[in-house]
CSV table of N, CA and C in Angstrom, one decimal:
chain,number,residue,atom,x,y,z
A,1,UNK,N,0.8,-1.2,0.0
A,1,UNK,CA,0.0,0.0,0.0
A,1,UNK,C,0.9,1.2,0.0
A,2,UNK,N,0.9,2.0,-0.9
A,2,UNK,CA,1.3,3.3,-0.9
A,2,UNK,C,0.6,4.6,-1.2
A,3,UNK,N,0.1,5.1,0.2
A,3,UNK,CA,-0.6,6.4,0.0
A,3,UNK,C,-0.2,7.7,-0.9
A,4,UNK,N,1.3,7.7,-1.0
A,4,UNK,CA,2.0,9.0,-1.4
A,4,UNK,C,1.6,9.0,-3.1
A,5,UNK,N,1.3,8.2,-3.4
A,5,UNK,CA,0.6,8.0,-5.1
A,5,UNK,C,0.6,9.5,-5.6
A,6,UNK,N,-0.7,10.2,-4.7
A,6,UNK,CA,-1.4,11.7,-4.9
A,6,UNK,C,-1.0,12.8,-4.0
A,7,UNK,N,0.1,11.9,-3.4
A,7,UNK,CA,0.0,13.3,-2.5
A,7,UNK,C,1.8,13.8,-2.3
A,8,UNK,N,1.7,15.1,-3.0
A,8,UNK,CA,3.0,16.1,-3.4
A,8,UNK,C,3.7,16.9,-2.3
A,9,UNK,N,3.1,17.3,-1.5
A,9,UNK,CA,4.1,18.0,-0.4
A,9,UNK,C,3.1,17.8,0.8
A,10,UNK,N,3.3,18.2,1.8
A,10,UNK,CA,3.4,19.1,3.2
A,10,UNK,C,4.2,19.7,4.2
A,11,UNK,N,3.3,20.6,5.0
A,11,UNK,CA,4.2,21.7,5.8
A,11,UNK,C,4.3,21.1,7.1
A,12,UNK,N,5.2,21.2,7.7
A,12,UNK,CA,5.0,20.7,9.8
A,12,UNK,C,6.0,21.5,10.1
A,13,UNK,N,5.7,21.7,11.4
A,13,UNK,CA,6.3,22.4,12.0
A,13,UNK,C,7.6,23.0,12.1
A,14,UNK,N,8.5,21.7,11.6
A,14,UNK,CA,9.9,22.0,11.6
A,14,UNK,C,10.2,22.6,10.2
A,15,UNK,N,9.4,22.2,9.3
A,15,UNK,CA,9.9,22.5,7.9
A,15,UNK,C,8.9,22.0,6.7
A,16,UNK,N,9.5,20.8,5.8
A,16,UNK,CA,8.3,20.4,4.7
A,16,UNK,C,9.2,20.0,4.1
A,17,UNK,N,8.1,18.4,3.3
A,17,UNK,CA,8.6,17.5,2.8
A,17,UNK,C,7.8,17.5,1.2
A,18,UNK,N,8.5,17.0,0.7
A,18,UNK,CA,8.0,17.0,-0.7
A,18,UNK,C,8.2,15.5,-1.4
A,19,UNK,N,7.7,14.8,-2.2
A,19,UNK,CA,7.3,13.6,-2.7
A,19,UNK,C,8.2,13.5,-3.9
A,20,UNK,N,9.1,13.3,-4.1
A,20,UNK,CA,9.9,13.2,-6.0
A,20,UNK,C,9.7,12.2,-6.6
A,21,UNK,N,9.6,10.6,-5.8
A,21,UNK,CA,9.5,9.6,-7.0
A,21,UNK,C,8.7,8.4,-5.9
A,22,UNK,N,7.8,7.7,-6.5
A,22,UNK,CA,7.0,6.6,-5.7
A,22,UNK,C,6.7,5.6,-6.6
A,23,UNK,N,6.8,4.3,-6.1
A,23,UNK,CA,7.0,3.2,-6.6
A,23,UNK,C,6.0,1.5,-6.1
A,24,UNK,N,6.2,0.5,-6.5
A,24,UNK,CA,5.4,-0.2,-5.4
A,24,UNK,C,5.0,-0.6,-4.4
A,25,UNK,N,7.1,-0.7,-3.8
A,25,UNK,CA,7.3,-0.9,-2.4
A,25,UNK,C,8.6,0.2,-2.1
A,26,UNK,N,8.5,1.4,-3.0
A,26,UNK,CA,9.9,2.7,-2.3
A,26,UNK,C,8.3,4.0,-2.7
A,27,UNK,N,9.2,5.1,-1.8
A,27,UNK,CA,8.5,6.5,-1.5
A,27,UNK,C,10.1,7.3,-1.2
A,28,UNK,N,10.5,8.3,-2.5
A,28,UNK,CA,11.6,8.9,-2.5
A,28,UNK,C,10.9,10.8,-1.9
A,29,UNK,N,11.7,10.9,-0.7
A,29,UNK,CA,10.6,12.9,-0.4
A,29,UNK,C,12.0,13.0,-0.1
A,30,UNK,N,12.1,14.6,-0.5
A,30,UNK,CA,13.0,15.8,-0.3
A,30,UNK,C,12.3,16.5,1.1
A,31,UNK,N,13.0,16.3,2.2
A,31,UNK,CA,12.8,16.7,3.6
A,31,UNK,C,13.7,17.7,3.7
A,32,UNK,N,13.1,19.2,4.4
A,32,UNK,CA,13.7,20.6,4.2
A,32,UNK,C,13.7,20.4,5.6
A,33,UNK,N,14.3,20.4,6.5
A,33,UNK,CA,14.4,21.2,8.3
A,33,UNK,C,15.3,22.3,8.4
A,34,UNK,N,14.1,23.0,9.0
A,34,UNK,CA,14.9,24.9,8.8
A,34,UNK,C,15.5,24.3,10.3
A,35,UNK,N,16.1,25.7,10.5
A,35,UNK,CA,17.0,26.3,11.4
A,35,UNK,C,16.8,25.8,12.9
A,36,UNK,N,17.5,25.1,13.7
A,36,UNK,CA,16.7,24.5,15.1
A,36,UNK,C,15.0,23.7,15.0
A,37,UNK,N,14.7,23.4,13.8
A,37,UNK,CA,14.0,22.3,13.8
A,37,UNK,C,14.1,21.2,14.1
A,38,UNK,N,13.5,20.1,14.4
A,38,UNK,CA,13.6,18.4,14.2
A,38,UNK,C,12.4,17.7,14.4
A,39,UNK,N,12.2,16.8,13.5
A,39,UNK,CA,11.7,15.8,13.2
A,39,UNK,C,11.1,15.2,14.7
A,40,UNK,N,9.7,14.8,15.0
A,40,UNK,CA,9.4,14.2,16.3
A,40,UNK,C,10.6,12.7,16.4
A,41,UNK,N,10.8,12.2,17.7
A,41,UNK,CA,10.9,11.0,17.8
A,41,UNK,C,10.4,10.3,17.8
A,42,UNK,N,10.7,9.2,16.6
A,42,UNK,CA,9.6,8.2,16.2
A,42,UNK,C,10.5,6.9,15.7
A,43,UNK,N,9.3,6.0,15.5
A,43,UNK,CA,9.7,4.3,15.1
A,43,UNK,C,8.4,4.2,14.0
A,44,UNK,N,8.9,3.8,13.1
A,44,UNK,CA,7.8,2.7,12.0
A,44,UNK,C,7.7,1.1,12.4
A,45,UNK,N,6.8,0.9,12.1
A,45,UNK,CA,7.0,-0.8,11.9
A,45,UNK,C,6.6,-1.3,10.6
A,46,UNK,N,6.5,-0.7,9.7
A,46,UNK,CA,6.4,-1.1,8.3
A,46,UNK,C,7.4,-0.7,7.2
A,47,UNK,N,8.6,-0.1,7.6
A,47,UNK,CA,9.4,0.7,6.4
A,47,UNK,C,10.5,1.0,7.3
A,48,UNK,N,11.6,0.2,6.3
A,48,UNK,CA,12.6,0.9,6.4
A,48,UNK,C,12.7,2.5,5.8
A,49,UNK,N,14.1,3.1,6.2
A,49,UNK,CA,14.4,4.6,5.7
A,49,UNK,C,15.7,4.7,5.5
A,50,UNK,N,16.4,5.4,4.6
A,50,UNK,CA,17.7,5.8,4.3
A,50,UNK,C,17.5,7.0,3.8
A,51,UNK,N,18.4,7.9,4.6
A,51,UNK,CA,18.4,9.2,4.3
A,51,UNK,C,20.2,9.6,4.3
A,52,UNK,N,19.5,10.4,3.5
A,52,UNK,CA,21.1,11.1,2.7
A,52,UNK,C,21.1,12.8,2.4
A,53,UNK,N,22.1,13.3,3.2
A,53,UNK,CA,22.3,14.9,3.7
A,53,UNK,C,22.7,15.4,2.4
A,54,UNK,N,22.4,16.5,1.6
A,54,UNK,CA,22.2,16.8,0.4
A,54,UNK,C,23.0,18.3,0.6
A,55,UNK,N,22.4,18.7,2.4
A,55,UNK,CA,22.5,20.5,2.2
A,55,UNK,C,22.8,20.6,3.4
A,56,UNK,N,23.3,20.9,4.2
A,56,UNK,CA,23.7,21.3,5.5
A,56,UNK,C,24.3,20.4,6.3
A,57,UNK,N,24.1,20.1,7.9
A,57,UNK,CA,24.3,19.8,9.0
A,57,UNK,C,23.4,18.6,9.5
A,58,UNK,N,23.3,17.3,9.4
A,58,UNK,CA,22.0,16.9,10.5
A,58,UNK,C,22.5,16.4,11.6
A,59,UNK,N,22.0,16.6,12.5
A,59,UNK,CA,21.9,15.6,13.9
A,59,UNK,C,20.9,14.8,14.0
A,60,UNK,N,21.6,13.8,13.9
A,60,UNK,CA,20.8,12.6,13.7
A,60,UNK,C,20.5,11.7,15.4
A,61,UNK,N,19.5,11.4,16.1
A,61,UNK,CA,19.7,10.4,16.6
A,61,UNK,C,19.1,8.9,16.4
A,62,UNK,N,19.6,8.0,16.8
A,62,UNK,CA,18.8,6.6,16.1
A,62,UNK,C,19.2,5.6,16.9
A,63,UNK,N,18.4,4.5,17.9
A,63,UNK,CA,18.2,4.1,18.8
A,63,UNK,C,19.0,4.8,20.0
A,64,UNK,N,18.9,5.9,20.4
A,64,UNK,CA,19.7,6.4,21.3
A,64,UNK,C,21.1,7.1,21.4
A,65,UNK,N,21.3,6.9,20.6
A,65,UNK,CA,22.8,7.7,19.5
A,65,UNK,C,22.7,7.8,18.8
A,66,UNK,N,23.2,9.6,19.5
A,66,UNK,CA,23.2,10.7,18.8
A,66,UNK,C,24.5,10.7,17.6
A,67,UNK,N,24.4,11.6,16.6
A,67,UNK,CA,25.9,11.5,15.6
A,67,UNK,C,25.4,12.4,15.0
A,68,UNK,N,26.3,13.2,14.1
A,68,UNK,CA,26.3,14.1,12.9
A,68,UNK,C,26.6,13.8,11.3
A,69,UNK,N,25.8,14.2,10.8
A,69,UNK,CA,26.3,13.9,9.5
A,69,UNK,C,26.5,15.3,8.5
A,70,UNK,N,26.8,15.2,7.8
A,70,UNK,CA,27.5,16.5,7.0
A,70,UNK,C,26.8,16.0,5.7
A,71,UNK,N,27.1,16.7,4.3
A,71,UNK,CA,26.2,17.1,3.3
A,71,UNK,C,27.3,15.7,2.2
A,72,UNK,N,26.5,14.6,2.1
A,72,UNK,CA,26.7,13.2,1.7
A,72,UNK,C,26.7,11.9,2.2
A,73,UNK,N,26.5,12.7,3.4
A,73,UNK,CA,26.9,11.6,4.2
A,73,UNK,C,25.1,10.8,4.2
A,74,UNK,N,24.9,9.5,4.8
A,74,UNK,CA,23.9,8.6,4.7
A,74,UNK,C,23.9,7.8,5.8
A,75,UNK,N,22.7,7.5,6.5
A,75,UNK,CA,22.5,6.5,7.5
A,75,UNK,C,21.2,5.6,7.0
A,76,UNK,N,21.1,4.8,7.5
A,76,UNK,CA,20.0,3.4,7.0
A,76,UNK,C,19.5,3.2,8.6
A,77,UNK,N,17.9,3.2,8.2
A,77,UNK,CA,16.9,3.0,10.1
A,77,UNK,C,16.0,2.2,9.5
A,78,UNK,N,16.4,0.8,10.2
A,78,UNK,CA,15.8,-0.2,10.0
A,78,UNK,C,14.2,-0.1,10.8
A,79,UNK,N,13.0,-0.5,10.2
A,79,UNK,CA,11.7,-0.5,10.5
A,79,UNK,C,12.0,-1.2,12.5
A,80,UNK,N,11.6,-0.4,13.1
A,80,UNK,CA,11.4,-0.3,14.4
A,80,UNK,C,12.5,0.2,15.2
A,81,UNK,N,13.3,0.9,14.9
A,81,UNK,CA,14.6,1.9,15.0
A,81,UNK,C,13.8,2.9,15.5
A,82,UNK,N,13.9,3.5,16.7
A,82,UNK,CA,13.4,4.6,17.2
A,82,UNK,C,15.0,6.1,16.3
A,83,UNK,N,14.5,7.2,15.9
A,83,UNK,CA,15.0,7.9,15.4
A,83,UNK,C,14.4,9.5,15.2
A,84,UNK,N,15.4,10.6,15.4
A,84,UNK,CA,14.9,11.7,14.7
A,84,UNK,C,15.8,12.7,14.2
A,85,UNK,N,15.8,13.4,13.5
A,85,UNK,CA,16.0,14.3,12.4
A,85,UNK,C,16.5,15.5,12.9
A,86,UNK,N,17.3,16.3,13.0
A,86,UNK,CA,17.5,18.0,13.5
A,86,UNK,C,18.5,18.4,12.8
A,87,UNK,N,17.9,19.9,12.5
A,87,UNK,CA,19.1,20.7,12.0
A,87,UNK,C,19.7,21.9,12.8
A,88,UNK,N,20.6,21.3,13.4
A,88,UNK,CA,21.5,22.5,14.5
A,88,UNK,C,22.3,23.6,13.9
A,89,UNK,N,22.0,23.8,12.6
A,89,UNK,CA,22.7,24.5,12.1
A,89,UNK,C,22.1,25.8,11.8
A,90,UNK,N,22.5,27.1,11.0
A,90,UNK,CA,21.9,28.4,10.4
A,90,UNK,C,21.2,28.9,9.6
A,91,UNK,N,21.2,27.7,8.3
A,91,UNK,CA,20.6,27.6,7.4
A,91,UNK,C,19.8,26.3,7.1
A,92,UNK,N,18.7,26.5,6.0
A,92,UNK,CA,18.2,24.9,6.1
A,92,UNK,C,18.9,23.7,5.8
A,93,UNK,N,18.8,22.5,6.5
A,93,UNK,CA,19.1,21.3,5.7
A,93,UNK,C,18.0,20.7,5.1
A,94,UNK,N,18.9,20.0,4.3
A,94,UNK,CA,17.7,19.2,2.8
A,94,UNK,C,18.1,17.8,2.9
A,95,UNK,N,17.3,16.5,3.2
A,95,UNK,CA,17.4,15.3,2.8
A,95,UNK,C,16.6,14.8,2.1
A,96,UNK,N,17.4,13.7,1.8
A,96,UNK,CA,16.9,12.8,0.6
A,96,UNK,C,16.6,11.5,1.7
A,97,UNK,N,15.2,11.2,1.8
A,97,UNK,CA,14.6,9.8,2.5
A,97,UNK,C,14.5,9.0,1.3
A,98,UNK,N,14.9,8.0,1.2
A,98,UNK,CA,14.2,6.9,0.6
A,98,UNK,C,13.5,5.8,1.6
A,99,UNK,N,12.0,6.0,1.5
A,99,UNK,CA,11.4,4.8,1.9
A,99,UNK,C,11.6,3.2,1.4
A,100,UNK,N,11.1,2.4,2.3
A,100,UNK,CA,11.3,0.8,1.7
A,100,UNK,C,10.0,-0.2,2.5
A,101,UNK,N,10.0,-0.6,1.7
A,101,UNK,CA,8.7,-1.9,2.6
A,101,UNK,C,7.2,-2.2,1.6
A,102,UNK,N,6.9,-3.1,2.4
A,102,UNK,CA,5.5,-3.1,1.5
A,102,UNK,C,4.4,-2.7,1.9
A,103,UNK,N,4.4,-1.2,3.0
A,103,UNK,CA,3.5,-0.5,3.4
A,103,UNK,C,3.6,0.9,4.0
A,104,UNK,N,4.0,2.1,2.9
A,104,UNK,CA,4.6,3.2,3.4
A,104,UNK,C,2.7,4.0,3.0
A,105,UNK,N,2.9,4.4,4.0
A,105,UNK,CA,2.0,5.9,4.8
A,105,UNK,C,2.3,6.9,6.0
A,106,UNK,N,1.7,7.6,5.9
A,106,UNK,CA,2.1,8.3,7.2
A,106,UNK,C,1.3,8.1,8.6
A,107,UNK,N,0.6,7.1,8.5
A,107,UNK,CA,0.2,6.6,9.5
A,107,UNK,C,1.2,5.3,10.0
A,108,UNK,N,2.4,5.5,9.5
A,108,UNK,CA,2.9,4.3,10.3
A,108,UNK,C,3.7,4.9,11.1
A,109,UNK,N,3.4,6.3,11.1
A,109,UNK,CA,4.7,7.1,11.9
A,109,UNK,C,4.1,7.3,13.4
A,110,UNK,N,4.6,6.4,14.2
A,110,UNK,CA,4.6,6.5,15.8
A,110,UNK,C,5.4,7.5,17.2
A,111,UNK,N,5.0,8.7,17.2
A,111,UNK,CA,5.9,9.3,17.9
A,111,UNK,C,5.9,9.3,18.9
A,112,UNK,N,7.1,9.1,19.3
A,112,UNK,CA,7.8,9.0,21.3
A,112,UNK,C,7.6,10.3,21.7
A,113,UNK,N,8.3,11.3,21.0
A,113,UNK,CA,8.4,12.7,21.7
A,113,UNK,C,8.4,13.5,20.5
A,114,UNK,N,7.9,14.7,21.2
A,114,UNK,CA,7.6,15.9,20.0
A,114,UNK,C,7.7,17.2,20.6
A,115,UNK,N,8.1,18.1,20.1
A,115,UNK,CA,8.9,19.2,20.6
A,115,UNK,C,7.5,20.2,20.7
A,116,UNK,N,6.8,19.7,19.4
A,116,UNK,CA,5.5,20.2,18.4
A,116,UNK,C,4.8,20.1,19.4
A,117,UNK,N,4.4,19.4,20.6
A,117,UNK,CA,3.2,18.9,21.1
A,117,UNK,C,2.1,17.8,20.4
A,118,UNK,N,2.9,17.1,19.1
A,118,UNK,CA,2.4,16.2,18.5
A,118,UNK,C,2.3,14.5,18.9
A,119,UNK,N,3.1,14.2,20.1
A,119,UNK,CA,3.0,12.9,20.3
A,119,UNK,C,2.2,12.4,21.1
């Protein structure tokens, strides 16, 4: 099942994602996090992710370690990998997610903590 079929962007809080290429079992989105944003902490249980820093700084954390990646750099979060996203930097960062599995939606996104008041 792949919901992203029809659906091209959205806005949250930290920033906005956008949809470039979708497939049977992949969902490729361009993920913007402005300045002191990040991503809730969350886990999927249906989809892997691999994301790859295209434009700035991320701070990544993923089951509990924390690390930095710089603009090429790539980490892989296997489906039930607790993980989230931040850009500690001045300007925006841009990643490249590639989804994986045979059930990407955005209801598979489970969040632990949210800065947003979303969890």
């Amino acid at each position: 099942m792949n919901e992203y079929q029809n659906l091209d962007s959205e806005t949250r809080p930290w920033g906005n994602w956008m949809v470039i290429a979708t497939g049977q079992r992949f969902v490729v989105k361009q993920i913007v996090v402005k300045p002191g944003g990040r991503i809730s902490l969350q886990r999927h249980q249906w989809r892997d992710e691999h994301w790859v820093v295209v434009d700035g700084t991320a701070e990544i954390v993923l089951d509990g370690e924390a690390r930095s990646l710089g603009e090429n750099d790539s980490i892989f979060i296997s489906a039930g990998s607790t993980h989230r996203l931040g850009n500690p930097g001045t300007d925006d960062l841009t990643v490249i997610e590639i989804q994986y599995g045979q059930r990407l939606e955005e209801g598979d996104i489970e969040r632990l903590e949210d800065q947003y008041g979303r969890s």
